[in-house]
Coordinates of C-alpha atoms and ligand atoms in Angstrom, one line a residue:
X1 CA 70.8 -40.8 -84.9
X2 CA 69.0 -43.1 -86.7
X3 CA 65.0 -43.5 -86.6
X4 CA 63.3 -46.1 -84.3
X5 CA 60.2 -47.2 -82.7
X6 CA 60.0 -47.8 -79.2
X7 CA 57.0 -49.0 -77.4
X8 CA 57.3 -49.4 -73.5
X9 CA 54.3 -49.9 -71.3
X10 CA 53.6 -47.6 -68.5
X11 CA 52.1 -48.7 -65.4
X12 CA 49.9 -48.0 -62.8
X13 CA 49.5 -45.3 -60.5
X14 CA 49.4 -46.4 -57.0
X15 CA 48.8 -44.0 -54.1
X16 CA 51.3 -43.1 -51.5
X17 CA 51.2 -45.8 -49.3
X18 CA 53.2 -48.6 -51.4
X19 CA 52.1 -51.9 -50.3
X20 CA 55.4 -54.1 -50.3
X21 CA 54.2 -55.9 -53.5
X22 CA 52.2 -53.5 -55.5
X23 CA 50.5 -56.3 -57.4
X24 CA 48.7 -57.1 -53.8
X25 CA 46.5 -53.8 -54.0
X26 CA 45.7 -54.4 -57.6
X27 CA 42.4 -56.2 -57.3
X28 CA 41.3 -54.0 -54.7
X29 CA 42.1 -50.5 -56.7
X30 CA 41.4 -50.4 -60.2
X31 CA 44.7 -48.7 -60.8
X32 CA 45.0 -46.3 -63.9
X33 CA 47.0 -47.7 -66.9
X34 CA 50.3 -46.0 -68.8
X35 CA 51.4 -46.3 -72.0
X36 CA 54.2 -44.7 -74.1
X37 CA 55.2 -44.6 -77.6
X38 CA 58.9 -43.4 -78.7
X39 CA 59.6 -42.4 -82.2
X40 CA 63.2 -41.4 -82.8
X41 CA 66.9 -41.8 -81.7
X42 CA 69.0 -44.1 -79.0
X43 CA 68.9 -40.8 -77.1
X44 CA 64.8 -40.9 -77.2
X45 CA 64.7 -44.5 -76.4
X46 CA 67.4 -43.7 -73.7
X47 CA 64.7 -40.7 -72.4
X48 CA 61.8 -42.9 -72.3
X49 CA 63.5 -45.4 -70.1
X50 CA 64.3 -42.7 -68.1
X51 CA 60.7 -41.5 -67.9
X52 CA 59.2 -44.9 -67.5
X53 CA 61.4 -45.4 -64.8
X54 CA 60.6 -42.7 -62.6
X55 CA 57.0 -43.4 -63.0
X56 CA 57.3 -47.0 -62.5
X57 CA 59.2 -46.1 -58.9
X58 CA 55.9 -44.0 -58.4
X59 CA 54.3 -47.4 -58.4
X60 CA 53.2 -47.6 -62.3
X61 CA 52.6 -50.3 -64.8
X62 CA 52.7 -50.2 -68.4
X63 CA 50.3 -51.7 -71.0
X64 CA 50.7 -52.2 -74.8
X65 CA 47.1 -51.1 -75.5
X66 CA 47.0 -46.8 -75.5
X67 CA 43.0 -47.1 -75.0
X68 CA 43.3 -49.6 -71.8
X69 CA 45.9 -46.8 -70.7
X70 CA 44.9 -43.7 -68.5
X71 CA 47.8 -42.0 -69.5
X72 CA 49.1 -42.2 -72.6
X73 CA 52.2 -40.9 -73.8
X74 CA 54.4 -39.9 -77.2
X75 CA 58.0 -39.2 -77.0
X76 CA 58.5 -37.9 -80.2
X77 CA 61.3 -37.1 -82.8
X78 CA 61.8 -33.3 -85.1
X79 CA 64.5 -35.0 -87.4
X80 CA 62.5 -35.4 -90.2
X81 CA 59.4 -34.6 -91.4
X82 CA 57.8 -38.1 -91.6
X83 CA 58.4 -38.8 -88.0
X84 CA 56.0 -35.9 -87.1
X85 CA 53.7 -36.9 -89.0
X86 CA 53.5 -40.5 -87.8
X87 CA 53.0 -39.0 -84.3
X88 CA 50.2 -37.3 -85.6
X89 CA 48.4 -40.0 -87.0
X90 CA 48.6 -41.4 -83.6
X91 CA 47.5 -38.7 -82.1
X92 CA 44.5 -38.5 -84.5
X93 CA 43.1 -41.9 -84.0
X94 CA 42.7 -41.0 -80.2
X95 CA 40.7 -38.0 -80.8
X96 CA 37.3 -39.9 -80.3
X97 CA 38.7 -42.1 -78.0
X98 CA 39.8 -38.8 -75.7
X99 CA 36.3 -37.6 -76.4
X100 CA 34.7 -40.3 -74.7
X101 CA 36.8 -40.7 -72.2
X102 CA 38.2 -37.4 -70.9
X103 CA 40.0 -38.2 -67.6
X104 CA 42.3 -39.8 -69.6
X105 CA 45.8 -37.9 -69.7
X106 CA 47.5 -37.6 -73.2
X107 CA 51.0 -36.2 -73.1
X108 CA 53.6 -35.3 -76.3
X109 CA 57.1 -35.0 -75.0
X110 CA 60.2 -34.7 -76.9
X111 CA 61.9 -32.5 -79.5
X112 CA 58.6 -32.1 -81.5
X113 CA 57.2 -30.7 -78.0
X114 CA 60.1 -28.4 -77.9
X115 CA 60.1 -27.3 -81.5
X116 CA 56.5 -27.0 -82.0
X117 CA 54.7 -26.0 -79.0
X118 CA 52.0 -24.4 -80.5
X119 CA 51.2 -26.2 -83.4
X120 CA 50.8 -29.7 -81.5
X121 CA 48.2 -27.8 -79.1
X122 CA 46.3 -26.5 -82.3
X123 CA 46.4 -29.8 -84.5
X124 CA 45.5 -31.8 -81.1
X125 CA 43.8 -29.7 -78.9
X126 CA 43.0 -32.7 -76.3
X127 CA 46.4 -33.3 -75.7
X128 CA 47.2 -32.2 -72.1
X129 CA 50.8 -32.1 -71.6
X130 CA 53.1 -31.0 -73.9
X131 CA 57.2 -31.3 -72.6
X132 CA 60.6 -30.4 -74.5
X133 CA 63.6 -33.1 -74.1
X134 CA 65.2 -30.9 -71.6
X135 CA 62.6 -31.0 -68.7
X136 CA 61.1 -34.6 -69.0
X137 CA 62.0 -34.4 -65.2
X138 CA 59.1 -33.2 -64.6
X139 CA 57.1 -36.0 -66.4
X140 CA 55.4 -37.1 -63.5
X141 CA 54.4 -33.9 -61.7
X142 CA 52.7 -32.9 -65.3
X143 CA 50.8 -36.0 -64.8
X144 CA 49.6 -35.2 -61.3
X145 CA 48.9 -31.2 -62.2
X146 CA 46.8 -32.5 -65.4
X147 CA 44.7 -34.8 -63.8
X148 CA 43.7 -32.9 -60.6
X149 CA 43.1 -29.4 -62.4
X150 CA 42.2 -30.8 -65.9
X151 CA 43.5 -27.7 -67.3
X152 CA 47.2 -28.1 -70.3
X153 CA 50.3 -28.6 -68.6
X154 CA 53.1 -26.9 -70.7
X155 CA 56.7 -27.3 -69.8
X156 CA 59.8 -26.3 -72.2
X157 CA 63.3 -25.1 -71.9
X158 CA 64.4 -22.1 -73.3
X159 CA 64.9 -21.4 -77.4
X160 CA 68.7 -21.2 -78.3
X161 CA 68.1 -17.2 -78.8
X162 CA 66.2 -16.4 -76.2
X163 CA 68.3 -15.6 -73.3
X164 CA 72.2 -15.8 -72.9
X165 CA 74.1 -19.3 -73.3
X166 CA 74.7 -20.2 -69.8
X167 CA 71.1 -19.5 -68.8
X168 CA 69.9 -21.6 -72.4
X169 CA 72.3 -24.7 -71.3
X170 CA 70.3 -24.3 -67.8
X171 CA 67.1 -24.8 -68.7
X172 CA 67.8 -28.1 -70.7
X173 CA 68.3 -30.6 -67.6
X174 CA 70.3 -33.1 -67.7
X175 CA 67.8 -36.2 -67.4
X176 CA 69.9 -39.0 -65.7
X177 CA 67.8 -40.2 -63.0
X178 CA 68.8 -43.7 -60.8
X179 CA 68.4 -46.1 -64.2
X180 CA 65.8 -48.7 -63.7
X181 CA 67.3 -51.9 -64.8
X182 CA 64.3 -53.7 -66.1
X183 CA 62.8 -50.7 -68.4
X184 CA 66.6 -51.4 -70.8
X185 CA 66.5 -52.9 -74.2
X186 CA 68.1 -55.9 -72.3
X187 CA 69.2 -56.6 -69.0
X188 CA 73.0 -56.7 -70.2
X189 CA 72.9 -53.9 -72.6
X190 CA 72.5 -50.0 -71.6
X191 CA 72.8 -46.5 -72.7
X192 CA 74.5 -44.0 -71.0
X193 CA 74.4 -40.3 -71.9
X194 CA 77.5 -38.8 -71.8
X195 CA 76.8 -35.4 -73.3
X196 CA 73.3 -33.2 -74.2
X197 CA 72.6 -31.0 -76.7
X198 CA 74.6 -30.2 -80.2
X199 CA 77.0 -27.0 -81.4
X200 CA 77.5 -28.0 -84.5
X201 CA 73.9 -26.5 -86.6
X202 CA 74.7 -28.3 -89.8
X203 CA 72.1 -26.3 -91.5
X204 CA 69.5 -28.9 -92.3
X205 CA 69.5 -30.0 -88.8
X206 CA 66.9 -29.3 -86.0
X207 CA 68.9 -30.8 -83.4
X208 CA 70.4 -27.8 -81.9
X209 CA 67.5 -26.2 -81.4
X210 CA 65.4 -28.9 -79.8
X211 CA 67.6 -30.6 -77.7
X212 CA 70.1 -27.0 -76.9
X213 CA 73.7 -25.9 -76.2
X214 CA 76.0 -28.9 -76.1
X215 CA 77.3 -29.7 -72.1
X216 CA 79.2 -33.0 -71.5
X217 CA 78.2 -34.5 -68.0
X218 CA 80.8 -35.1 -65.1
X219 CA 83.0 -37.8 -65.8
X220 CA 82.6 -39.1 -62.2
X221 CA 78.4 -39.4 -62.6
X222 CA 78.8 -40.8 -65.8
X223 CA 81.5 -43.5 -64.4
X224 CA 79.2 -44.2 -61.2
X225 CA 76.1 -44.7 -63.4
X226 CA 78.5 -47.6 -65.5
X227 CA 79.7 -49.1 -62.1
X228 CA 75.6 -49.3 -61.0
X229 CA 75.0 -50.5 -64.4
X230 CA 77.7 -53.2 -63.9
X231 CA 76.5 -54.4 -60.9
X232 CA 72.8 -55.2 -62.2
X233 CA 74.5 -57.6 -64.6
X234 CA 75.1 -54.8 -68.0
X235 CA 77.9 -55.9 -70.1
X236 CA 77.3 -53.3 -73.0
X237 CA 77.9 -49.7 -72.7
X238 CA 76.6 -47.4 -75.4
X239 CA 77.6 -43.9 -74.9
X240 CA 75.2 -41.2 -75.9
X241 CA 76.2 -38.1 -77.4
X242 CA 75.2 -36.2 -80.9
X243 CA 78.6 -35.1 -81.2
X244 CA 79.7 -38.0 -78.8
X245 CA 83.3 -37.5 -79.4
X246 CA 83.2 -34.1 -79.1
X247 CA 82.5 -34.7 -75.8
X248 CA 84.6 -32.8 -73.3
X249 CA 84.3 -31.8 -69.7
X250 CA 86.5 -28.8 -68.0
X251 CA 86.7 -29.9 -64.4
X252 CA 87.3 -26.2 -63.5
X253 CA 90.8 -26.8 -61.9
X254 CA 93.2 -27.1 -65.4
X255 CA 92.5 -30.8 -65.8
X256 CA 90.0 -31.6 -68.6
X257 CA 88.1 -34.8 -69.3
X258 CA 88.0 -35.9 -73.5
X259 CA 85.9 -39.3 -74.7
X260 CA 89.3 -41.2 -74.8
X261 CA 89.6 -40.5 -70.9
X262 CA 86.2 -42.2 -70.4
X263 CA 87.0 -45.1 -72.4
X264 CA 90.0 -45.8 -70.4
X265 CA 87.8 -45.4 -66.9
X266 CA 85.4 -47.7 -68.6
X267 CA 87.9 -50.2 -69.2
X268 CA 88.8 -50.9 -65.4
X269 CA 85.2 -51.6 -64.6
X270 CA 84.3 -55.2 -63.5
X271 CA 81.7 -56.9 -65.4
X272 CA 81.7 -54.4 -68.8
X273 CA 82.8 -56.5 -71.6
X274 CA 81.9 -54.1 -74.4
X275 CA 81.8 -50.3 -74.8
X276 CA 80.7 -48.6 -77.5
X277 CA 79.8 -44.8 -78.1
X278 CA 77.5 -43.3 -81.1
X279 CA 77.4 -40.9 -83.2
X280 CA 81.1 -39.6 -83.9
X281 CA 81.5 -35.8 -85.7
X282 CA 83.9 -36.1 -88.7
X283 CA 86.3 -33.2 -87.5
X284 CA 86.7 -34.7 -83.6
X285 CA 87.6 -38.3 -84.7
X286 CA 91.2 -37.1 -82.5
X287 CA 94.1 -39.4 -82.8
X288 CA 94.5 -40.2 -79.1
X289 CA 90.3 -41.4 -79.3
X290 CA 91.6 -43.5 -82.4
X291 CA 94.2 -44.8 -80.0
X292 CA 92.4 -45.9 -77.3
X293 CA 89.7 -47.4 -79.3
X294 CA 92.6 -49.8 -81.2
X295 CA 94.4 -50.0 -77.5
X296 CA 91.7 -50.7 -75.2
X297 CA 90.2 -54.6 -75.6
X298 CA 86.5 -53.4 -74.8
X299 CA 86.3 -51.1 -76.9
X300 CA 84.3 -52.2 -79.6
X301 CA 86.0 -51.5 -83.2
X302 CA 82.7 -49.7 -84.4
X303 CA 82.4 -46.0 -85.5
X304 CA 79.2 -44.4 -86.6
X305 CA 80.9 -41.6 -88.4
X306 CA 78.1 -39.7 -90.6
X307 CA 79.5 -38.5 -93.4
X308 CA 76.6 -36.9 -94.8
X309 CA 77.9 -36.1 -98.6
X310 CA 80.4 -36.8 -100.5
X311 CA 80.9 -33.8 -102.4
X312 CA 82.5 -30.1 -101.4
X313 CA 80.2 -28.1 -102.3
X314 CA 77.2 -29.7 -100.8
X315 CA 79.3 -30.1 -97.4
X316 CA 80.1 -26.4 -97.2
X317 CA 76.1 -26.0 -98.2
X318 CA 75.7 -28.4 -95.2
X319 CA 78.0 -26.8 -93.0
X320 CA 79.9 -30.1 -92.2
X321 CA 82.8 -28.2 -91.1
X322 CA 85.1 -30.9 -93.2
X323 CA 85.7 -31.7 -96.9
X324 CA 85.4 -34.6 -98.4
X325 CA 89.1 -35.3 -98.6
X326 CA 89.6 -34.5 -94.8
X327 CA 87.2 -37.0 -94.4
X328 CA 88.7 -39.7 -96.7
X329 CA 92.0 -38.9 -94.7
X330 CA 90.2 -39.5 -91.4
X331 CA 88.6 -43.1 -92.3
X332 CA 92.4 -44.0 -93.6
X333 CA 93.9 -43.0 -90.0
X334 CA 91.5 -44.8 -88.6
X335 CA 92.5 -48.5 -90.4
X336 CA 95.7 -47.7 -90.5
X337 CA 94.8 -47.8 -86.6
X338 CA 92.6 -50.8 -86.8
X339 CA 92.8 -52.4 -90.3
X340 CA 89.3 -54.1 -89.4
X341 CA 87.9 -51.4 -87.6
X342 CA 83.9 -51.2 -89.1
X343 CA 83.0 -47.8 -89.8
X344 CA 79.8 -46.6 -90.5
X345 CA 78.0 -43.6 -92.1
X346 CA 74.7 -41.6 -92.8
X347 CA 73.9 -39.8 -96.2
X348 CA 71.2 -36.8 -96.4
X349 CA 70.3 -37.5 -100.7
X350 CA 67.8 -34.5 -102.4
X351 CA 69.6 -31.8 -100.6
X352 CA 68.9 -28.4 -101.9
X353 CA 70.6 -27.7 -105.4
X354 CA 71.6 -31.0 -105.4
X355 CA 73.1 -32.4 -109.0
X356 CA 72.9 -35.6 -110.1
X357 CA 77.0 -35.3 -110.7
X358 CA 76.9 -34.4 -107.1
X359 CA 74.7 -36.8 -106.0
X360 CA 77.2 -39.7 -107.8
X361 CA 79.8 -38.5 -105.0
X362 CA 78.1 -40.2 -102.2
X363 CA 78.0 -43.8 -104.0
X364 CA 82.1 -43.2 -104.7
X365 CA 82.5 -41.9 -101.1
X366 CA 81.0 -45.3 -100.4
X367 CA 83.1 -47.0 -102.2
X368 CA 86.1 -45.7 -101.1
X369 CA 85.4 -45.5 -97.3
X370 CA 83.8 -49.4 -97.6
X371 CA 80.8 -48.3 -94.8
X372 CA 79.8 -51.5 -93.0
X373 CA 76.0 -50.0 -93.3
X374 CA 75.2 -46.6 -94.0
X375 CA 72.1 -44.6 -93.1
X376 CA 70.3 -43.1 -95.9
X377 CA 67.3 -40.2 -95.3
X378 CA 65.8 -38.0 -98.0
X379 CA 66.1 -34.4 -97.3
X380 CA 63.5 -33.1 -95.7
X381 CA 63.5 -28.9 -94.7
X382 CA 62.9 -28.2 -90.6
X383 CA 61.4 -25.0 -89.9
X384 CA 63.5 -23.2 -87.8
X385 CA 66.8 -24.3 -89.7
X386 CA 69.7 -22.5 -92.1
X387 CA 68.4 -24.8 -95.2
X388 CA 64.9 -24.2 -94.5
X389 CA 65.8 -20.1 -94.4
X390 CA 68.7 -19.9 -97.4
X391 CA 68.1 -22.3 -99.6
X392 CA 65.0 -24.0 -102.3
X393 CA 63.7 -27.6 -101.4
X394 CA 64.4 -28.3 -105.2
X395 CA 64.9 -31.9 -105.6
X396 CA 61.8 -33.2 -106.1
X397 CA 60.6 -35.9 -103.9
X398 CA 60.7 -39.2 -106.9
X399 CA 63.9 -37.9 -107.5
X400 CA 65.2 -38.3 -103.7
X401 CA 63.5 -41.5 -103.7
X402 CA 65.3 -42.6 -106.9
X403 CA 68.5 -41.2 -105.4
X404 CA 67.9 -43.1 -102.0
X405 CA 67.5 -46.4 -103.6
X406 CA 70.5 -45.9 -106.1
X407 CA 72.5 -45.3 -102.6
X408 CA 71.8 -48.0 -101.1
X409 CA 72.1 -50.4 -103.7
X410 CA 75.5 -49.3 -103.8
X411 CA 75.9 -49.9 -99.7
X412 CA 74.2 -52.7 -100.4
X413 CA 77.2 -54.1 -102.9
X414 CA 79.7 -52.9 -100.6
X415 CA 77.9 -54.4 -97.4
X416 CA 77.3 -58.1 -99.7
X417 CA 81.2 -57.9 -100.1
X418 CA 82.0 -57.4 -96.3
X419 CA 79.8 -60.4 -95.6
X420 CA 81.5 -62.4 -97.9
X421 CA 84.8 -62.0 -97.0
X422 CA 83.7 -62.9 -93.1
X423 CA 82.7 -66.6 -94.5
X424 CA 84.4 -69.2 -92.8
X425 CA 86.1 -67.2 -89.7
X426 CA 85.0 -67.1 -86.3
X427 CA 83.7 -64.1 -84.4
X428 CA 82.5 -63.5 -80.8
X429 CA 78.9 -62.8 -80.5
X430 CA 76.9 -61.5 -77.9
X431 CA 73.9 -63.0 -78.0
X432 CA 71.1 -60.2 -77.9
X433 CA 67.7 -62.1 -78.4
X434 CA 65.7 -64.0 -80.2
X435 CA 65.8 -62.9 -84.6
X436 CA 62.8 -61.0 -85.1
X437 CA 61.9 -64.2 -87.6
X438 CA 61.6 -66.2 -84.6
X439 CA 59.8 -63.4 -82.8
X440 CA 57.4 -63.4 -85.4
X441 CA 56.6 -67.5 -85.8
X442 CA 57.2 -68.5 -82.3
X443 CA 56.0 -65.5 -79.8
X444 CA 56.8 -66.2 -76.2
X445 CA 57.9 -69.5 -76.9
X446 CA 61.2 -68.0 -78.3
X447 CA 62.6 -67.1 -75.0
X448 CA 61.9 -71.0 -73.8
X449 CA 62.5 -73.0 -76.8
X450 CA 65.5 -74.1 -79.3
X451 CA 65.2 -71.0 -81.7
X452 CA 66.7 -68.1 -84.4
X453 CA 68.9 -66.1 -82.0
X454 CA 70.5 -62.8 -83.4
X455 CA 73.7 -60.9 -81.5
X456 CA 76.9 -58.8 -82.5
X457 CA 80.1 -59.2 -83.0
X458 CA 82.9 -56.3 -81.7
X459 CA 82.4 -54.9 -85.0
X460 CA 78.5 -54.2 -85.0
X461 CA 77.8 -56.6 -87.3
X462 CA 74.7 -58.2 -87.1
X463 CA 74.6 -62.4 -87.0
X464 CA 71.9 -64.7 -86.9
X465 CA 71.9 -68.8 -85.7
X466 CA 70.5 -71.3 -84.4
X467 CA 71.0 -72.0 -80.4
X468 CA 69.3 -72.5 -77.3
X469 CA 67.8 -69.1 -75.7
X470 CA 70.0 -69.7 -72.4
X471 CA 72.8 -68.4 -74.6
X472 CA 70.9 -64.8 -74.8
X473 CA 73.4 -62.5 -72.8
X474 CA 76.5 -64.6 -73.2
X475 CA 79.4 -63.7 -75.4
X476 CA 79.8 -67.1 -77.6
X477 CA 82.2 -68.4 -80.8
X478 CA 80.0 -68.1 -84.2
X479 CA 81.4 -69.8 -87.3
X480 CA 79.9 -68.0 -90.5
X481 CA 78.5 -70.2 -93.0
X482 CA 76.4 -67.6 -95.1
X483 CA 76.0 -64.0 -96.2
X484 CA 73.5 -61.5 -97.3
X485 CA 74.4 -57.9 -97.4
X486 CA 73.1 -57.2 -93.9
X487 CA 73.3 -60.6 -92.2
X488 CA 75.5 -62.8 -91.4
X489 CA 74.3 -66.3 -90.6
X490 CA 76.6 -69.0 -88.7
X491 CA 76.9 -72.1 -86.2
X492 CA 77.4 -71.7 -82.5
X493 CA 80.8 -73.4 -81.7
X494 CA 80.3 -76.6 -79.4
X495 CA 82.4 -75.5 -76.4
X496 CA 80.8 -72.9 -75.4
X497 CA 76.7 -73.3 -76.8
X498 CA 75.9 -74.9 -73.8
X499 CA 78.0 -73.6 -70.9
X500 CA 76.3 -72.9 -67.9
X501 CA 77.3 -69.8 -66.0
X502 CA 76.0 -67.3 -63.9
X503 CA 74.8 -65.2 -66.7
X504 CA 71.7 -67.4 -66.9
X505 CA 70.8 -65.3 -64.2
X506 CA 69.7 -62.4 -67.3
X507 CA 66.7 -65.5 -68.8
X508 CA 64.5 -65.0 -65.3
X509 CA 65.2 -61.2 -65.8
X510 CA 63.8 -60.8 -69.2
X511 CA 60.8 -63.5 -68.8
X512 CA 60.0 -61.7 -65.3
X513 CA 57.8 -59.2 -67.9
X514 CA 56.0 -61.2 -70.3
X515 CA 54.1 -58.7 -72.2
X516 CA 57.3 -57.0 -72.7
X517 CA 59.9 -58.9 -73.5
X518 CA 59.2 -59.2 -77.6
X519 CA 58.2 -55.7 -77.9
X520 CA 61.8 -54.7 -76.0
X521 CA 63.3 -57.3 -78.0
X522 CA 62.0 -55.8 -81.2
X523 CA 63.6 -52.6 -79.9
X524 CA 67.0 -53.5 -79.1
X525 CA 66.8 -55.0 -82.8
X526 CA 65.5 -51.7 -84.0
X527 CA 67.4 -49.1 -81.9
X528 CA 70.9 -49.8 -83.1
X529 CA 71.6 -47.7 -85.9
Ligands
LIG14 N1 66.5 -34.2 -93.5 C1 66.9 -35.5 -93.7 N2 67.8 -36.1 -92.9 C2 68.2 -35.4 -91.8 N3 69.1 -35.8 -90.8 C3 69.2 -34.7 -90.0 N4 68.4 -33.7 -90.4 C4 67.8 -34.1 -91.5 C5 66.9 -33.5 -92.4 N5 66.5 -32.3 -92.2 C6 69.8 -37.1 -90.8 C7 71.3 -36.9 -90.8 C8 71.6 -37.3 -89.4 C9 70.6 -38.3 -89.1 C10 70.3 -38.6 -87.7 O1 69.4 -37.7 -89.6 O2 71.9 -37.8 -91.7 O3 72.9 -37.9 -89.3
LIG15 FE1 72.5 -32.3 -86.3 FE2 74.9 -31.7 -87.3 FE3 74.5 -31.7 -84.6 FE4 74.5 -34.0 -85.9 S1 76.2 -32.7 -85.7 S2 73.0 -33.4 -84.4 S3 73.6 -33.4 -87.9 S4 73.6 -30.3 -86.1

């Protein structure tokens, strides 16, 4: 999954006894502060929702200033090396600030937690709680311990070689708590997690170690969380997995749940308009998931299908499990399918031994697959992994740079000739938020006035006009007038810019939280891949 930034405000603490309206006790208890920063994947930003929410139920408030905060939190990403790093750096311009104030409560969670329990402890000795992926459940009761006995408040699940399978899955909970609909990128968008942990250990990849064993969750909880979802006024679904169409659950009595299953549940419930699901293994792209994707009209005609490389030998290297024909094969089922289906793709460039014949692959693969958008990273060896253990990190970094910009220039060519050919049709768009141009130029006044509104159309693609900020939430025509090779720009059509319908009901919702609403809307913008 791709990299974001995420940062949500945590709140304060109140004591047990709630006053109906916690705001009423805030001038007479100076309530500590929470803050929390999220570097990583959907599945992260997904984890700090989850996180916020429980402590906002304990009565706390978020702020968008770490040194106003009294507890301050990272929910960090392993994936790559520069993520860590930029967690760090955080962490290291707090150190005096910890110093000086040391009832303050500084907490790293997430698969750098997992992964490098040790090491965070020795380069940032005043942090005080350090928490893998798999028990952010106990978020809150880390909080308490820390503050009342001031001593490091550890909590991990277990490494993938350290005890048997069953008892490994075990320890890495599966963190879906009662969703708390104002902590979502938007009031009408959500993710869900449909399945933890990863099998596959494509050898460059961390993954399977930090986040565990893979484990789909019941079809039935995942279903009721959609239905609760739907009722607080969600239209989008995204469904969370790492493999997500891998995603299988064995209800114990011969009947067995797939992806394709949940899409069809999904379908029946009131109120969703779109589904989508992200991130798709090559090898489980199954013809009856193709099916329902083309047959069902919510399901959005979007897959995020990493390809990785675009050359055999690499791939094996990689341990993809495919080759690059079985993956050419797979993108042609798929339009023959759904002839306008969007499919898109991430590229790991400087991989160890890589050629520059080799690294030519990936631009043809490209080419031939037409990626709406494809995500490209630089290769960067994880401790802990196959690549890091077998094989030299040989390509030198200006190379991988090089290599990186030669890739996406080609995306970039193929992506400018998607665009093009989408000038002068009309596509549904659901309105997401303000662009982040207006963001930037207008601030607040985005949400109230005529502005730059961005949303997506059933195919992921990103569009940008002009229209009224009541439209945010609503699924309206867009005529496209212009393209670059990420953005298509276009004219709300007449009939429906200005209807007035219950949806307005999501404005109120997203003003309620002033200090939030840009930063959340900067997230939603940044969060899909
Ligand atoms: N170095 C660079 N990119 C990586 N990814 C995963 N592991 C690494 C690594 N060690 C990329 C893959 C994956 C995406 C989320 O991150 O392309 O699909
Ligand atoms: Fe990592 Fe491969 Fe699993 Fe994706 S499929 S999370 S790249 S191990």
């Amino acid at each position: 999954m791709a990299e974001t930034t995420l940062k949500c405000y945590v709140f304060q603490f109140l004591s047990n006894t709630l006053p109906s309206n916690p705001s009423d006790f805030c001038t007479m208890h100076p309530m500590p502060k929470l803050f929390i920063d999220t570097v990583g994947c959907q599945m992260n930003v997904l984890d700090s929702e989850l996180v916020v929410g429980s402590l906002r139920r304990q009565g706390y408030e978020l702020t968008t200033d770490p040194k106003s905060a009294d507890v301050i939190l990272f929910n960090t990403c392993s994936v790559r090396e520069h993520a860590e790093e930029k967690i760090y750096s955080a962490l290291g311009k707090l150190r005096g600030h910890k110093e000086a104030h040391p009832e303050k409560v500084i907490g790293v969670l997430g698969c750098m937690a997992q992964k490098d329990q040790e090491i965070v402890t020795k380069r940032a000795p005043y942090v005080d709680i350090v928490c893998g992926p798999g028990q952010l459940a106990r978020v809150p009761e880390l909080i308490d311990a820390a503050k009342k006995s001031r001593k490091k408040q550890y909590a991990f699940s277990l490494g993938r070689a350290d005890a048997g399978k069953l008892e490994v899955t075990q320890s890495f909970e599966s963190y879906d708590p009662n969703r708390d609909p104002t902590m979502r990128p938007t009031p009408f968008q959500a993710y869900v997690r449909i399945q933890l942990g990863c099998d596959k250990f494509c050898t460059y990849c961390i993954v399977p170690s930090v986040r565990g064993p893979e484990q789909g969750r019941h079809p039935d909880h995942i279903l009721a969380e959609v239905k609760q979802l739907a009722g607080e006024g969600c239209k989008e679904i995204n469904l969370l997995g790492q493999t997500v169409n891998s995603y299988k659950f064995d209800h114990g009595d011969g009947r067995k749940s797939r992806l394709s299953d949940l899409l069809y549940r999904i379908q029946d419930v009131a109120g969703i308009d779109r589904i989508k699901f992200v991130t798709s293994f090559p090898k489980d792209m199954s013809d009856d998931l193709i099916q329902a994707v083309r047959d069902l009209p919510k399901a959005c005609k979007y897959l995020h299908v990493p390809a990785q490389h675009g050359d055999d030998v690499m791939l094996k290297k990689m341990k993809r499990l495919y080759t690059v024909s079985y993956y050419k094969e797979m993108v042609q089922r798929c339009r023959e399918a759904m002839p306008n289906v969007a499919i898109s793709s991430d590229f790991i460039v400087g991989f160890c031994g890589e050629t520059e014949e080799q690294f030519a692959t990936c631009g043809e693969l490209i080419r031939f697959a037409r990626f709406k958008n494809s995500f490209i990273f630089k290769y960067s060896p994880r401790r802990g992994t196959k690549a890091d253990e077998l094989y030299k990190d040989d390509v030198p970094e200006e190379v991988k740079k090089r290599r990186n910009n030669d890739l996406l220039a080609v995306q970039a060519e193929i992506s400018a000739a998607d665009h093009q050919s989408q000038i002068n049709t009309e596509v549904e768009v659901l309105v997401e938020s303000p662009s982040k141009a207006a963001l930037k130029e207008q601030g607040q006044s985005a949400y109230t006035e005529h502005t730059q509104l961005t949303g997506r159309t059933m195919t992921d693609h990103i569009v940008v006009f002009e229209g009224h900020p009541r439209l945010i939430g609503q699924t309206i025509k867009v005529h496209i007038d212009q393209a670059s090779p990420w953005t298509l720009f276009g004219t709300v059509q007449t009939d429906e810019n200005v209807a007035v319908t219950g949806d307005l009901d999501i404005l109120p919702a997203i003003a309620r939280l002033p200090d939030r609403k840009i930063e959340l809307s900067l997230v939603q913008l940044l969060a899909y891949r």
